Amino acid sequence: MRYRTLGPSGLLVSELCLGTMTFGGSDGMWGQIGQLRQDEADTLVKAALDAGINFIDTANVYAGGESERILGQAIRNLGIPRDEVVIATKVLGPMGEGPNARGASRGHIMAQAKASLERLQMDHIDLYQIHGFDPLTPIAETLEALDTLVRQGHVRYIGLSNWAAWQIVKAVGITEARKLAPILSLQAYYTLVGRDLEREIVPMLQAEGIGLMVWSPLAGGFLSGKYSDGSTGNDGRRASFDFPPVDLARGDAAIAVMRGIASAEGCTVAQVALAWLLHQPVVTSVIVGAKRIDQLQDNIRSTEVALTAEDLAALDRVTRLPAEYPGWMLERQSQYRAAFASRKG
């Protein structure tokens, strides 16, 4: 397991992050995603830590807070010293019926940080992330609230999730102008069949030095290789919870190439999908979830897959984004200066 610094900080996190969305579900969407009870969660957490994973991600909305509670208890049950794990959680979604029991307002953030700490049975959150963009709350209010939590010692670092590039850059400008706690990371969807980030967000993250945490790296199970020929199958998560959206024609073409690489490399299609992400310079950590120990162990083995330049080129050819404006114009006009930059003397 390799470790990387998270954004502009000295915090080292493992290249794989254990996702806990499968912890504690019962009814509705969370029940479809996962219904792991305490003993099962303990087993997964231990396997992750034994493999060198030191980074664990959850959110207050996962199973209505049960994911946080089970994770916190697992850390206690396993006797893991608090400073040996980096715990990330998130805030935004509804945690009650009222209009203020959701969003990124100061009131909701402060209340939910306290509630998350109680469920986790911890005195601080290592990485506290805003789970999405709140159109009703000024960005400055959100960032001021996060800065307060950092100054109080309840939160060590802050991050965002599912924000657009312009929103992130605006937030960065506010934190710098007001000398607030810096934004370390973005948690976002990025896969071989979902490379939309590459248009605006990836260049922005690299320019600003912000880390990227990838959620749903197997596209909701699509890149496990179980689904093909335009079908989401009759079993697995996508059969009942078809998310994130996937262009099935492009997806099938990608899986065909991935199967060839998997056969040549002696690994699985899922491991190729995860290894591709780990080969992307912008990626800091890939969040992997599981319902069973064998699934987690299979994901962990992706860190041993070394894709060749030919593998990466073949995957790029079949999954690259079609050119869109202004991207194709920026590339064309950059040639005016690039030719001179290559000259010496």
mmCIF file with all atom_site columns, C-alpha atoms in Angstrom, residues 22-132:
data_model
loop_
_atom_site.group_PDB
_atom_site.id
_atom_site.type_symbol
_atom_site.label_atom_id
_atom_site.label_alt_id
_atom_site.label_comp_id
_atom_site.label_asym_id
_atom_site.label_entity_id
_atom_site.label_seq_id
_atom_site.pdbx_PDB_ins_code
_atom_site.Cartn_x
_atom_site.Cartn_y
_atom_site.Cartn_z
_atom_site.occupancy
_atom_site.B_iso_or_equiv
_atom_site.pdbx_formal_charge
_atom_site.auth_seq_id
_atom_site.auth_comp_id
_atom_site.auth_asym_id
_atom_site.auth_atom_id
_atom_site.pdbx_PDB_model_num
ATOM 1   C CA . THR A 1 22  ? -22.518 -0.586 3.040  1.00 0.00 ? 22  THR A CA 1
ATOM 2   C CA . PHE A 1 23  ? -22.633 -0.277 6.833  1.00 0.00 ? 23  PHE A CA 1
ATOM 3   C CA . GLY A 1 24  ? -25.995 -0.306 8.620  1.00 0.00 ? 24  GLY A CA 1
ATOM 4   C CA . GLY A 1 25  ? -28.576 -0.076 5.838  1.00 0.00 ? 25  GLY A CA 1
ATOM 5   C CA . SER A 1 26  ? -32.070 -1.425 6.383  1.00 0.00 ? 26  SER A CA 1
ATOM 6   C CA . ASP A 1 27  ? -34.871 -0.019 4.241  1.00 0.00 ? 27  ASP A CA 1
ATOM 7   C CA . GLY A 1 28  ? -34.930 1.839  0.936  1.00 0.00 ? 28  GLY A CA 1
ATOM 8   C CA . MET A 1 29  ? -31.799 2.892  -0.918 1.00 0.00 ? 29  MET A CA 1
ATOM 9   C CA . TRP A 1 30  ? -29.381 2.206  1.940  1.00 0.00 ? 30  TRP A CA 1
ATOM 10  C CA . GLY A 1 31  ? -30.739 -1.304 2.351  1.00 0.00 ? 31  GLY A CA 1
ATOM 11  C CA . GLN A 1 32  ? -30.036 -1.963 -1.335 1.00 0.00 ? 32  GLN A CA 1
ATOM 12  C CA . ILE A 1 33  ? -26.490 -0.645 -1.034 1.00 0.00 ? 33  ILE A CA 1
ATOM 13  C CA . GLY A 1 34  ? -25.577 -2.627 2.065  1.00 0.00 ? 34  GLY A CA 1
ATOM 14  C CA . GLN A 1 35  ? -26.877 -3.973 5.360  1.00 0.00 ? 35  GLN A CA 1
ATOM 15  C CA . LEU A 1 36  ? -23.678 -4.895 7.182  1.00 0.00 ? 36  LEU A CA 1
ATOM 16  C CA . ARG A 1 37  ? -24.056 -5.319 10.913 1.00 0.00 ? 37  ARG A CA 1
ATOM 17  C CA . GLN A 1 38  ? -21.401 -4.587 13.537 1.00 0.00 ? 38  GLN A CA 1
ATOM 18  C CA . ASP A 1 39  ? -19.495 -7.882 13.441 1.00 0.00 ? 39  ASP A CA 1
ATOM 19  C CA . GLU A 1 40  ? -19.364 -7.853 9.637  1.00 0.00 ? 40  GLU A CA 1
ATOM 20  C CA . ALA A 1 41  ? -18.161 -4.247 9.617  1.00 0.00 ? 41  ALA A CA 1
ATOM 21  C CA . ASP A 1 42  ? -15.510 -5.083 12.216 1.00 0.00 ? 42  ASP A CA 1
ATOM 22  C CA . THR A 1 43  ? -14.165 -7.805 9.913  1.00 0.00 ? 43  THR A CA 1
ATOM 23  C CA . LEU A 1 44  ? -13.951 -5.462 6.917  1.00 0.00 ? 44  LEU A CA 1
ATOM 24  C CA . VAL A 1 45  ? -12.309 -2.657 8.883  1.00 0.00 ? 45  VAL A CA 1
ATOM 25  C CA . LYS A 1 46  ? -9.713  -5.055 10.288 1.00 0.00 ? 46  LYS A CA 1
ATOM 26  C CA . ALA A 1 47  ? -8.934  -6.472 6.834  1.00 0.00 ? 47  ALA A CA 1
ATOM 27  C CA . ALA A 1 48  ? -8.505  -2.960 5.449  1.00 0.00 ? 48  ALA A CA 1
ATOM 28  C CA . LEU A 1 49  ? -6.192  -1.881 8.241  1.00 0.00 ? 49  LEU A CA 1
ATOM 29  C CA . ASP A 1 50  ? -4.181  -5.105 8.011  1.00 0.00 ? 50  ASP A CA 1
ATOM 30  C CA . ALA A 1 51  ? -3.628  -4.366 4.310  1.00 0.00 ? 51  ALA A CA 1
ATOM 31  C CA . GLY A 1 52  ? -2.221  -0.924 5.121  1.00 0.00 ? 52  GLY A CA 1
ATOM 32  C CA . ILE A 1 53  ? -5.335  1.194  4.504  1.00 0.00 ? 53  ILE A CA 1
ATOM 33  C CA . ASN A 1 54  ? -5.326  4.064  7.015  1.00 0.00 ? 54  ASN A CA 1
ATOM 34  C CA . PHE A 1 55  ? -8.092  6.137  5.415  1.00 0.00 ? 55  PHE A CA 1
ATOM 35  C CA . ILE A 1 56  ? -11.819 5.506  6.052  1.00 0.00 ? 56  ILE A CA 1
ATOM 36  C CA . ASP A 1 57  ? -14.706 7.524  4.624  1.00 0.00 ? 57  ASP A CA 1
ATOM 37  C CA . THR A 1 58  ? -18.312 7.799  5.801  1.00 0.00 ? 58  THR A CA 1
ATOM 38  C CA . ALA A 1 59  ? -21.122 10.383 5.897  1.00 0.00 ? 59  ALA A CA 1
ATOM 39  C CA . ASN A 1 60  ? -23.842 11.391 8.306  1.00 0.00 ? 60  ASN A CA 1
ATOM 40  C CA . VAL A 1 61  ? -26.588 10.477 5.809  1.00 0.00 ? 61  VAL A CA 1
ATOM 41  C CA . TYR A 1 62  ? -25.362 6.924  5.231  1.00 0.00 ? 62  TYR A CA 1
ATOM 42  C CA . ALA A 1 63  ? -28.097 4.744  6.716  1.00 0.00 ? 63  ALA A CA 1
ATOM 43  C CA . GLY A 1 64  ? -29.332 7.727  8.732  1.00 0.00 ? 64  GLY A CA 1
ATOM 44  C CA . GLY A 1 65  ? -26.178 7.880  10.857 1.00 0.00 ? 65  GLY A CA 1
ATOM 45  C CA . GLU A 1 66  ? -25.790 4.118  11.359 1.00 0.00 ? 66  GLU A CA 1
ATOM 46  C CA . SER A 1 67  ? -22.677 3.971  9.176  1.00 0.00 ? 67  SER A CA 1
ATOM 47  C CA . GLU A 1 68  ? -20.885 6.485  11.418 1.00 0.00 ? 68  GLU A CA 1
ATOM 48  C CA . ARG A 1 69  ? -22.030 4.697  14.564 1.00 0.00 ? 69  ARG A CA 1
ATOM 49  C CA . ILE A 1 70  ? -20.905 1.277  13.340 1.00 0.00 ? 70  ILE A CA 1
ATOM 50  C CA . LEU A 1 71  ? -17.562 2.638  12.121 1.00 0.00 ? 71  LEU A CA 1
ATOM 51  C CA . GLY A 1 72  ? -16.844 4.334  15.429 1.00 0.00 ? 72  GLY A CA 1
ATOM 52  C CA . GLN A 1 73  ? -17.691 1.189  17.352 1.00 0.00 ? 73  GLN A CA 1
ATOM 53  C CA . ALA A 1 74  ? -15.537 -0.920 15.023 1.00 0.00 ? 74  ALA A CA 1
ATOM 54  C CA . ILE A 1 75  ? -12.505 1.263  15.788 1.00 0.00 ? 75  ILE A CA 1
ATOM 55  C CA . ARG A 1 76  ? -13.171 0.732  19.490 1.00 0.00 ? 76  ARG A CA 1
ATOM 56  C CA . ASN A 1 77  ? -13.865 -2.992 19.178 1.00 0.00 ? 77  ASN A CA 1
ATOM 57  C CA . LEU A 1 78  ? -10.605 -3.539 17.308 1.00 0.00 ? 78  LEU A CA 1
ATOM 58  C CA . GLY A 1 79  ? -8.602  -1.431 19.762 1.00 0.00 ? 79  GLY A CA 1
ATOM 59  C CA . ILE A 1 80  ? -7.197  0.783  17.011 1.00 0.00 ? 80  ILE A CA 1
ATOM 60  C CA . PRO A 1 81  ? -5.314  3.836  18.327 1.00 0.00 ? 81  PRO A CA 1
ATOM 61  C CA . ARG A 1 82  ? -7.093  6.971  17.123 1.00 0.00 ? 82  ARG A CA 1
ATOM 62  C CA . ASP A 1 83  ? -3.973  8.499  15.572 1.00 0.00 ? 83  ASP A CA 1
ATOM 63  C CA . GLU A 1 84  ? -3.442  5.467  13.324 1.00 0.00 ? 84  GLU A CA 1
ATOM 64  C CA . VAL A 1 85  ? -6.545  6.101  11.221 1.00 0.00 ? 85  VAL A CA 1
ATOM 65  C CA . VAL A 1 86  ? -7.691  9.060  9.155  1.00 0.00 ? 86  VAL A CA 1
ATOM 66  C CA . ILE A 1 87  ? -11.462 9.371  9.484  1.00 0.00 ? 87  ILE A CA 1
ATOM 67  C CA . ALA A 1 88  ? -13.430 11.357 6.916  1.00 0.00 ? 88  ALA A CA 1
ATOM 68  C CA . THR A 1 89  ? -17.123 12.141 7.071  1.00 0.00 ? 89  THR A CA 1
ATOM 69  C CA . LYS A 1 90  ? -19.518 14.481 5.284  1.00 0.00 ? 90  LYS A CA 1
ATOM 70  C CA . VAL A 1 91  ? -22.419 16.871 5.862  1.00 0.00 ? 91  VAL A CA 1
ATOM 71  C CA . LEU A 1 92  ? -25.195 18.275 3.650  1.00 0.00 ? 92  LEU A CA 1
ATOM 72  C CA . GLY A 1 93  ? -28.050 15.799 3.255  1.00 0.00 ? 93  GLY A CA 1
ATOM 73  C CA . PRO A 1 94  ? -31.287 15.745 5.280  1.00 0.00 ? 94  PRO A CA 1
ATOM 74  C CA . MET A 1 95  ? -30.949 14.561 8.874  1.00 0.00 ? 95  MET A CA 1
ATOM 75  C CA . GLY A 1 96  ? -34.455 15.573 9.925  1.00 0.00 ? 96  GLY A CA 1
ATOM 76  C CA . GLU A 1 97  ? -37.784 16.780 8.562  1.00 0.00 ? 97  GLU A CA 1
ATOM 77  C CA . GLY A 1 98  ? -37.330 20.539 8.981  1.00 0.00 ? 98  GLY A CA 1
ATOM 78  C CA . PRO A 1 99  ? -35.988 22.903 6.296  1.00 0.00 ? 99  PRO A CA 1
ATOM 79  C CA . ASN A 1 100 ? -32.875 23.665 8.357  1.00 0.00 ? 100 ASN A CA 1
ATOM 80  C CA . ALA A 1 101 ? -32.028 20.008 9.015  1.00 0.00 ? 101 ALA A CA 1
ATOM 81  C CA . ARG A 1 102 ? -30.118 19.898 5.740  1.00 0.00 ? 102 ARG A CA 1
ATOM 82  C CA . GLY A 1 103 ? -27.762 21.997 3.634  1.00 0.00 ? 103 GLY A CA 1
ATOM 83  C CA . ALA A 1 104 ? -24.441 23.751 4.261  1.00 0.00 ? 104 ALA A CA 1
ATOM 84  C CA . SER A 1 105 ? -25.579 26.577 6.527  1.00 0.00 ? 105 SER A CA 1
ATOM 85  C CA . ARG A 1 106 ? -23.568 27.429 9.616  1.00 0.00 ? 106 ARG A CA 1
ATOM 86  C CA . GLY A 1 107 ? -26.316 26.105 11.873 1.00 0.00 ? 107 GLY A CA 1
ATOM 87  C CA . HIS A 1 108 ? -26.573 22.739 10.135 1.00 0.00 ? 108 HIS A CA 1
ATOM 88  C CA . ILE A 1 109 ? -22.807 22.264 9.858  1.00 0.00 ? 109 ILE A CA 1
ATOM 89  C CA . MET A 1 110 ? -22.136 23.020 13.525 1.00 0.00 ? 110 MET A CA 1
ATOM 90  C CA . ALA A 1 111 ? -24.994 20.801 14.734 1.00 0.00 ? 111 ALA A CA 1
ATOM 91  C CA . GLN A 1 112 ? -24.100 17.894 12.482 1.00 0.00 ? 112 GLN A CA 1
ATOM 92  C CA . ALA A 1 113 ? -20.391 17.992 13.292 1.00 0.00 ? 113 ALA A CA 1
ATOM 93  C CA . LYS A 1 114 ? -21.305 17.515 16.947 1.00 0.00 ? 114 LYS A CA 1
ATOM 94  C CA . ALA A 1 115 ? -23.739 14.703 16.086 1.00 0.00 ? 115 ALA A CA 1
ATOM 95  C CA . SER A 1 116 ? -21.164 12.942 13.899 1.00 0.00 ? 116 SER A CA 1
ATOM 96  C CA . LEU A 1 117 ? -18.556 13.118 16.662 1.00 0.00 ? 117 LEU A CA 1
ATOM 97  C CA . GLU A 1 118 ? -21.017 11.547 19.091 1.00 0.00 ? 118 GLU A CA 1
ATOM 98  C CA . ARG A 1 119 ? -21.868 8.703  16.719 1.00 0.00 ? 119 ARG A CA 1
ATOM 99  C CA . LEU A 1 120 ? -18.199 8.104  15.881 1.00 0.00 ? 120 LEU A CA 1
ATOM 100 C CA . GLN A 1 121 ? -17.263 8.280  19.608 1.00 0.00 ? 121 GLN A CA 1
ATOM 101 C CA . MET A 1 122 ? -14.356 10.551 18.724 1.00 0.00 ? 122 MET A CA 1
ATOM 102 C CA . ASP A 1 123 ? -13.154 13.995 19.766 1.00 0.00 ? 123 ASP A CA 1
ATOM 103 C CA . HIS A 1 124 ? -12.184 15.104 16.264 1.00 0.00 ? 124 HIS A CA 1
ATOM 104 C CA . ILE A 1 125 ? -12.853 14.423 12.578 1.00 0.00 ? 125 ILE A CA 1
ATOM 105 C CA . ASP A 1 126 ? -9.743  14.292 10.415 1.00 0.00 ? 126 ASP A CA 1
ATOM 106 C CA . LEU A 1 127 ? -11.409 15.362 7.155  1.00 0.00 ? 127 LEU A CA 1
ATOM 107 C CA . TYR A 1 128 ? -14.829 17.058 7.204  1.00 0.00 ? 128 TYR A CA 1
ATOM 108 C CA . GLN A 1 129 ? -16.382 17.402 3.757  1.00 0.00 ? 129 GLN A CA 1
ATOM 109 C CA . ILE A 1 130 ? -19.335 19.321 2.374  1.00 0.00 ? 130 ILE A CA 1
ATOM 110 C CA . HIS A 1 131 ? -21.248 16.552 0.597  1.00 0.00 ? 131 HIS A CA 1
ATOM 111 C CA . GLY A 1 132 ? -22.595 18.732 -2.234 1.00 0.00 ? 132 GLY A CA 1
#
